[in-house]
Short mmCIF file of C-alpha atoms in Angstrom, two decimals:
data_model
loop_
_atom_site.label_atom_id
_atom_site.label_comp_id
_atom_site.label_asym_id
_atom_site.label_seq_id
_atom_site.Cartn_x
_atom_site.Cartn_y
_atom_site.Cartn_z
CA MET A 1 54.47 75.11 -24.45
CA THR A 2 56.04 77.43 -27.01
CA GLY A 3 55.64 77.84 -30.72
CA VAL A 4 59.17 76.54 -31.35
CA PRO A 5 59.07 72.84 -32.36
CA GLU A 6 60.86 70.44 -30.09
CA ASP A 7 64.07 68.80 -31.11
CA LEU A 8 63.02 65.46 -32.59
CA GLY A 9 66.51 64.01 -32.70
CA PRO A 10 68.74 63.27 -35.58
CA THR A 11 66.30 60.81 -37.17
CA ASP A 12 63.09 62.79 -36.62
CA ARG A 13 64.03 66.16 -37.85
CA ARG A 14 62.82 67.28 -41.22
CA PRO A 15 65.16 67.30 -44.17
CA ARG A 16 66.99 70.56 -44.57
CA PRO A 17 67.18 72.39 -47.82
CA GLY A 18 69.83 70.89 -50.01
CA GLU A 19 69.90 67.54 -48.06
CA PRO A 20 69.33 64.37 -50.16
CA VAL A 21 65.84 62.81 -49.93
CA ASP A 22 67.00 59.13 -49.89
CA GLY A 23 68.74 59.49 -46.53
CA TRP A 24 65.61 60.97 -44.96
CA ARG A 25 63.38 58.12 -46.16
CA ARG A 26 65.89 55.56 -44.94
CA ARG A 27 65.86 57.05 -41.48
CA TRP A 28 62.04 57.08 -41.33
CA ALA A 29 61.87 53.46 -42.48
CA GLU A 30 64.28 52.40 -39.76
CA ARG A 31 62.29 54.39 -37.21
CA ALA A 32 59.05 52.71 -38.35
CA ARG A 33 60.60 49.27 -38.07
CA THR A 34 61.79 50.02 -34.54
CA LEU A 35 58.37 51.28 -33.42
CA GLY A 36 56.64 48.30 -35.08
CA GLY A 37 58.87 45.79 -33.25
CA ALA A 38 58.22 47.50 -29.92
CA ALA A 39 54.47 47.50 -30.58
CA ARG A 40 54.48 43.82 -31.52
CA SER A 41 56.42 42.85 -28.39
CA ARG A 42 54.04 44.84 -26.19
CA THR A 43 51.06 43.28 -27.94
CA ARG A 44 52.43 39.77 -27.38
CA ARG A 45 52.95 40.46 -23.69
CA PHE A 46 49.44 41.92 -23.36
CA TRP A 47 47.87 38.97 -25.19
CA ALA A 48 49.73 36.42 -23.06
CA GLY A 49 48.47 38.12 -19.87
CA ALA A 50 44.89 38.50 -21.11
CA GLN A 51 44.39 34.93 -22.33
CA PRO A 52 43.48 33.40 -18.88
CA THR A 53 40.83 36.10 -18.37
CA LEU A 54 39.46 35.67 -21.88
CA ARG A 55 39.23 31.89 -21.46
CA GLN A 56 36.97 32.43 -18.46
CA LEU A 57 34.74 34.74 -20.50
CA TRP A 58 34.46 32.46 -23.52
CA TRP A 59 31.04 30.83 -24.14
CA THR A 60 31.27 27.06 -23.85
CA GLU A 61 28.40 24.61 -24.36
CA GLU A 62 28.41 21.67 -21.94
CA PRO A 63 27.38 18.26 -23.25
CA ALA A 64 23.64 17.74 -22.95
CA THR A 65 22.60 15.39 -20.14
CA PRO A 66 20.35 12.59 -21.44
CA VAL A 67 16.81 12.78 -20.04
CA THR A 68 14.73 9.60 -19.76
CA THR A 69 11.03 9.99 -20.55
CA VAL A 70 8.69 7.34 -19.12
CA ASP A 71 5.03 6.67 -19.95
CA ARG A 72 2.57 3.92 -18.94
CA ARG A 73 -0.20 2.67 -21.20
CA PHE A 74 -3.21 0.47 -20.31
CA PRO A 75 -4.60 -1.14 -23.47
CA GLU A 76 -7.75 -3.24 -23.72
CA PRO A 77 -7.63 -6.71 -22.07
CA LEU A 78 -6.36 -9.53 -24.26
CA VAL A 79 -8.83 -12.40 -24.75
CA VAL A 80 -7.09 -15.79 -24.93
CA PRO A 81 -8.84 -19.22 -25.13
CA ALA A 82 -8.74 -21.66 -22.19
CA GLN A 83 -8.58 -25.45 -22.32
CA GLY A 84 -11.44 -26.82 -24.40
CA GLN A 85 -11.85 -23.61 -26.46
CA VAL A 86 -15.19 -22.88 -24.72
CA TYR A 87 -14.25 -20.34 -22.05
CA VAL A 88 -11.56 -17.66 -22.16
CA PHE A 89 -9.16 -15.77 -19.92
CA LEU A 90 -8.78 -12.00 -19.73
CA VAL A 91 -5.14 -10.88 -19.67
CA ARG A 92 -4.72 -7.29 -18.51
CA VAL A 93 -1.33 -5.73 -19.29
CA THR A 94 0.43 -2.48 -18.41
CA PHE A 95 3.17 -1.30 -20.79
CA THR A 96 5.91 0.94 -19.39
CA TRP A 97 7.67 2.83 -22.20
CA SER A 98 10.95 4.72 -21.74
CA SER A 99 13.45 6.45 -24.03
CA GLU A 100 16.50 8.69 -23.73
CA THR A 101 16.74 9.74 -27.37
CA ALA A 102 13.17 10.75 -28.21
CA ARG A 103 12.10 14.35 -27.92
CA PRO A 104 9.25 14.95 -25.47
CA GLU A 105 6.92 16.39 -28.11
CA LEU A 106 7.31 13.23 -30.25
CA PHE A 107 7.30 10.70 -27.42
CA GLY A 108 3.57 9.94 -27.61
CA TRP A 109 3.69 9.47 -31.37
CA TYR A 110 6.46 6.87 -31.08
CA VAL A 111 4.58 5.02 -28.31
CA ASP A 112 1.44 4.82 -30.46
CA TYR A 113 3.61 3.51 -33.29
CA PHE A 114 5.35 0.74 -31.28
CA GLN A 115 2.50 -0.38 -28.97
CA PRO A 116 0.62 -2.59 -31.51
CA GLN A 117 3.84 -4.56 -32.04
CA ALA A 118 4.28 -5.10 -28.29
CA THR A 119 0.60 -6.11 -27.90
CA GLN A 120 0.86 -8.70 -30.67
CA ARG A 121 4.08 -10.03 -29.17
CA LEU A 122 2.44 -10.56 -25.77
CA HIS A 123 -0.72 -12.06 -27.30
CA ARG A 124 1.29 -14.82 -28.99
CA LEU A 125 2.91 -15.77 -25.67
CA ALA A 126 -0.43 -15.75 -23.81
CA VAL A 127 -2.18 -17.97 -26.39
CA ARG A 128 0.68 -20.47 -26.30
CA CYS A 129 0.42 -20.73 -22.49
CA SER A 130 -3.38 -20.72 -22.08
CA VAL A 131 -4.47 -23.57 -24.38
CA GLU A 132 -3.53 -26.20 -21.76
CA VAL A 133 -4.89 -24.42 -18.65
CA PRO A 134 -8.44 -25.18 -17.31
CA PRO A 135 -10.75 -22.14 -17.41
CA HIS A 136 -11.16 -21.99 -13.59
CA ARG A 137 -7.43 -21.76 -12.79
CA PRO A 138 -6.16 -18.28 -13.68
CA ARG A 139 -3.25 -18.58 -11.26
CA GLU A 140 -1.70 -21.37 -13.32
CA LEU A 141 -1.90 -19.24 -16.46
CA HIS A 142 -0.30 -16.29 -14.66
CA THR A 143 2.56 -18.51 -13.48
CA ALA A 144 3.10 -20.00 -16.94
CA LEU A 145 2.97 -16.61 -18.65
CA SER A 146 5.44 -15.09 -16.16
CA ALA A 147 7.83 -18.01 -16.75
CA ALA A 148 7.55 -17.58 -20.53
CA LEU A 149 8.30 -13.86 -20.23
CA ALA A 150 11.34 -14.56 -18.06
CA GLN A 151 12.82 -17.38 -20.15
CA ASP A 152 11.64 -17.24 -23.77
CA ASP A 153 11.24 -13.49 -24.33
CA PRO A 154 12.66 -11.58 -21.34
CA PRO A 155 11.86 -7.88 -21.05
CA PRO A 156 12.66 -5.08 -21.54
CA TRP A 157 11.75 -5.22 -25.21
CA THR A 158 13.66 -2.85 -27.50
CA TYR A 159 12.17 -0.99 -30.48
CA ALA A 160 14.06 1.42 -32.75
CA ARG A 161 13.16 3.79 -35.57
CA GLY A 162 16.09 5.69 -37.06
CA GLU A 163 18.14 7.14 -34.21
CA VAL A 164 15.30 6.86 -31.67
CA THR A 165 15.29 3.81 -29.37
CA PHE A 166 12.48 2.75 -27.01
CA THR A 167 12.29 0.09 -24.29
CA CYS A 168 9.06 -1.60 -23.15
CA GLU A 169 8.38 -3.59 -19.95
CA PRO A 170 5.03 -5.47 -19.74
CA ASP A 171 3.26 -6.25 -16.45
CA VAL A 172 0.43 -8.82 -16.76
CA THR A 173 -2.47 -10.04 -14.60
CA VAL A 174 -5.00 -12.80 -15.45
CA HIS A 175 -8.76 -12.68 -14.70
CA LEU A 176 -11.63 -15.16 -15.02
CA ASP A 177 -14.29 -15.18 -17.65
CA GLU A 178 -17.57 -13.74 -16.33
CA ARG A 179 -19.43 -16.97 -17.16
CA VAL A 180 -16.94 -19.03 -15.15
CA ARG A 181 -17.19 -16.54 -12.29
CA ARG A 182 -20.96 -17.03 -12.05
CA LEU A 183 -20.52 -20.82 -12.00
CA LEU A 184 -17.91 -20.70 -9.24
CA GLN A 185 -19.73 -18.26 -6.97
CA PRO A 186 -21.97 -20.84 -5.11
CA TYR A 187 -18.97 -23.11 -4.54
CA TRP A 188 -16.90 -20.34 -3.02
CA GLU A 189 -19.81 -19.13 -0.86
CA GLN A 190 -20.18 -22.63 0.63
CA ARG A 191 -16.44 -22.98 1.09
CA ILE A 192 -16.18 -19.64 2.89
CA ALA A 193 -19.07 -20.60 5.21
CA LEU A 194 -17.40 -23.94 6.09
CA GLU A 195 -14.09 -22.23 6.79
CA CYS A 196 -15.82 -19.72 9.05
CA GLU A 197 -17.51 -22.54 11.02
CA ARG A 198 -14.20 -24.36 11.38
CA ASP A 199 -12.50 -21.21 12.61
CA LEU A 200 -15.33 -20.61 15.10
CA ALA A 201 -15.03 -24.15 16.51
CA ARG A 202 -11.28 -23.79 16.82
CA ARG A 203 -11.63 -20.52 18.70
CA ARG A 204 -14.21 -22.01 21.05
CA SER A 205 -11.83 -24.87 21.85
CA GLU A 206 -9.01 -22.43 22.54
CA TYR A 207 -11.20 -20.34 24.87
CA ALA A 208 -12.31 -23.48 26.76
CA GLN A 209 -8.70 -24.57 27.25
CA GLU A 210 -7.74 -21.11 28.46
CA ARG A 211 -10.67 -21.10 30.93
CA ASP A 212 -9.62 -24.52 32.29
CA ARG A 213 -6.07 -23.24 32.80
CA ARG A 214 -7.34 -20.23 34.75
CA ASP A 215 -9.84 -22.33 36.83
CA PRO A 216 -8.17 -25.66 37.73
CA ALA A 217 -10.26 -28.43 39.41
CA GLY A 218 -10.39 -28.48 43.28
CA PRO A 219 -9.49 -31.49 45.50
CA GLY A 220 -13.05 -32.86 45.57
CA ARG A 221 -14.09 -31.67 42.16
CA THR A 222 -14.47 -34.21 39.37
CA GLY A 223 -14.24 -33.75 35.70
CA GLU A 224 -18.00 -34.12 35.31
CA SER A 225 -18.75 -31.40 37.86
CA ARG A 226 -16.17 -29.19 36.13
CA ARG A 227 -17.92 -29.67 32.83
CA ASN A 228 -21.41 -29.15 34.33
CA PRO A 229 -21.18 -26.60 37.19
CA PRO A 230 -24.21 -26.24 39.51
CA GLU A 231 -26.66 -23.50 38.72
CA PRO A 232 -26.56 -20.35 40.89
CA GLY A 233 -29.15 -20.35 43.73
CA LEU A 234 -29.20 -24.14 44.31
CA THR A 235 -26.24 -24.07 46.72
CA GLY A 236 -27.35 -21.02 48.69
CA GLU A 237 -25.18 -18.56 46.78
CA SER A 238 -25.25 -16.75 43.47
CA ARG A 239 -22.05 -16.03 41.61
CA PRO A 240 -21.40 -14.58 38.16
CA THR A 241 -20.62 -16.98 35.34
CA GLY A 242 -16.94 -17.93 35.27
CA GLU A 243 -16.27 -16.89 38.93
CA SER A 244 -14.88 -19.67 41.13
CA ARG A 245 -14.98 -19.98 44.92
CA PRO A 246 -11.78 -20.86 46.78
CA ALA A 247 -11.72 -24.18 48.60
CA GLY A 248 -12.88 -23.98 52.23
CA GLU A 249 -14.73 -20.67 51.86
CA PRO A 250 -18.25 -20.80 53.40
CA ALA A 251 -21.23 -20.12 51.25
CA ARG A 252 -22.48 -16.55 51.39
CA PRO A 253 -26.03 -15.43 50.63
CA SER A 254 -26.32 -13.46 47.47
CA GLU A 255 -27.27 -9.84 47.57
CA GLY A 256 -30.94 -9.10 46.97
CA THR A 257 -32.17 -12.57 48.17
CA PRO A 258 -34.90 -12.53 50.92
CA ALA A 259 -33.75 -13.58 54.40
CA GLY A 260 -36.44 -16.31 54.67
CA ARG A 261 -34.89 -18.18 51.77
CA ARG A 262 -31.38 -18.29 53.12
CA GLY A 263 -29.97 -21.65 54.05
CA PRO A 264 -28.84 -22.58 57.57
CA ARG A 265 -25.56 -21.28 58.75
CA PRO A 266 -22.73 -23.79 58.95
CA GLY A 267 -22.30 -25.32 62.46
CA THR A 268 -25.91 -24.65 63.66
CA GLN A 269 -28.96 -26.90 63.94
CA ALA A 270 -31.55 -26.61 61.25
CA GLU A 271 -34.95 -25.29 62.28
CA ALA A 272 -37.32 -28.12 63.28
CA PHE A 273 -40.47 -26.29 62.24
CA THR A 274 -41.24 -25.27 58.72
CA PRO A 275 -44.71 -23.75 58.30
CA LEU A 276 -46.62 -25.43 55.54
CA GLU A 277 -49.77 -23.27 55.82
CA PRO A 278 -50.31 -19.59 56.44
CA LEU A 279 -51.19 -18.60 60.03
CA LEU A 280 -54.95 -18.88 60.78
CA PRO A 281 -56.92 -15.86 62.02
CA PRO A 282 -58.03 -15.90 65.71
CA PRO A 283 -61.46 -17.40 66.42
CA ALA A 284 -64.38 -14.97 66.60
CA PRO A 285 -66.16 -14.47 69.97
CA ARG A 286 -69.27 -16.62 70.48
CA PRO A 287 -72.63 -14.88 70.99
CA ALA A 288 -74.41 -15.09 74.32
CA PRO A 289 -77.35 -17.45 74.76
CA GLY A 290 -80.47 -16.02 73.19
CA GLN A 291 -78.45 -13.47 71.09
CA ARG A 292 -78.27 -13.65 67.31
CA PRO A 293 -74.82 -13.86 65.80
CA ARG A 294 -73.41 -10.74 64.19
CA PRO A 295 -73.41 -10.91 60.38
CA VAL A 296 -69.95 -11.17 58.82
CA PRO A 297 -69.15 -8.80 55.95
CA PRO A 298 -68.27 -10.55 52.72
CA ASP A 299 -64.74 -9.04 52.62
CA GLU A 300 -63.93 -10.00 56.24
CA PRO A 301 -62.24 -13.39 56.74
CA ARG A 302 -64.48 -15.96 58.36
CA PRO A 303 -63.40 -17.56 61.63
CA HIS A 304 -61.83 -20.96 61.55
CA LYS A 305 -64.01 -23.81 62.68
CA PRO A 306 -62.11 -26.63 64.34
#
């Protein structure tokens, strides 16, 4: 690099002394226009190449996904009159509230605002259905109320305030009055006892039929003997209850029975002698003539006198 300025060309050199100033300005203006056009074209090319990258870096907000908030409420039971206007029914209801437009922090406030309207709406239906139902038949009221909810006023019920919309689905159950429950308790106790006895008799009959199928009657066995089997020990054998002996099998003495009590064996003669009295002791020796008999101790058996 030297101190001599470089040759800038015919348009870039400074005006010389004596040269007109208008020509110099014209040349610089043309030079500026040329450089500006080149810069603009380069900028357009750079911007066209950078746009795809910039689009990926741009901040875009996706549409918010709606969130459904659900809550269940259990208000006090509704008291509706039964037939005759003396006893009542207790209608317990569960309200299921849901919304996609309410903010979570305000959801409870909206539910508290709409729930009295839903309770009054259900109470009108329950009173209309219960005035013709006897007080001891809660199932009929439940059926009638479910039919009224399905046909006359089907859920879900819709409630709106401004831009916020709520839906409500009621679920009802019917219970007896406590006074009617006390009156019906003896009847149901007796009915349950009778049903238990009937079930017990039916089971006994089924067990008897099953036992008869397992133990069919033999060739010489009658229906009476099948109903009343002989007691163990009377036929010379002892068998457990429910055990049958095959036909043609000889009787066997039971275990633990003394041998003197066994019956005669089949095919042999019965013993002709059966002792009826215990064996007598042998006679005592007689004393000699002129000799006194020996005294017998009290615990010694006395001789038998014929």
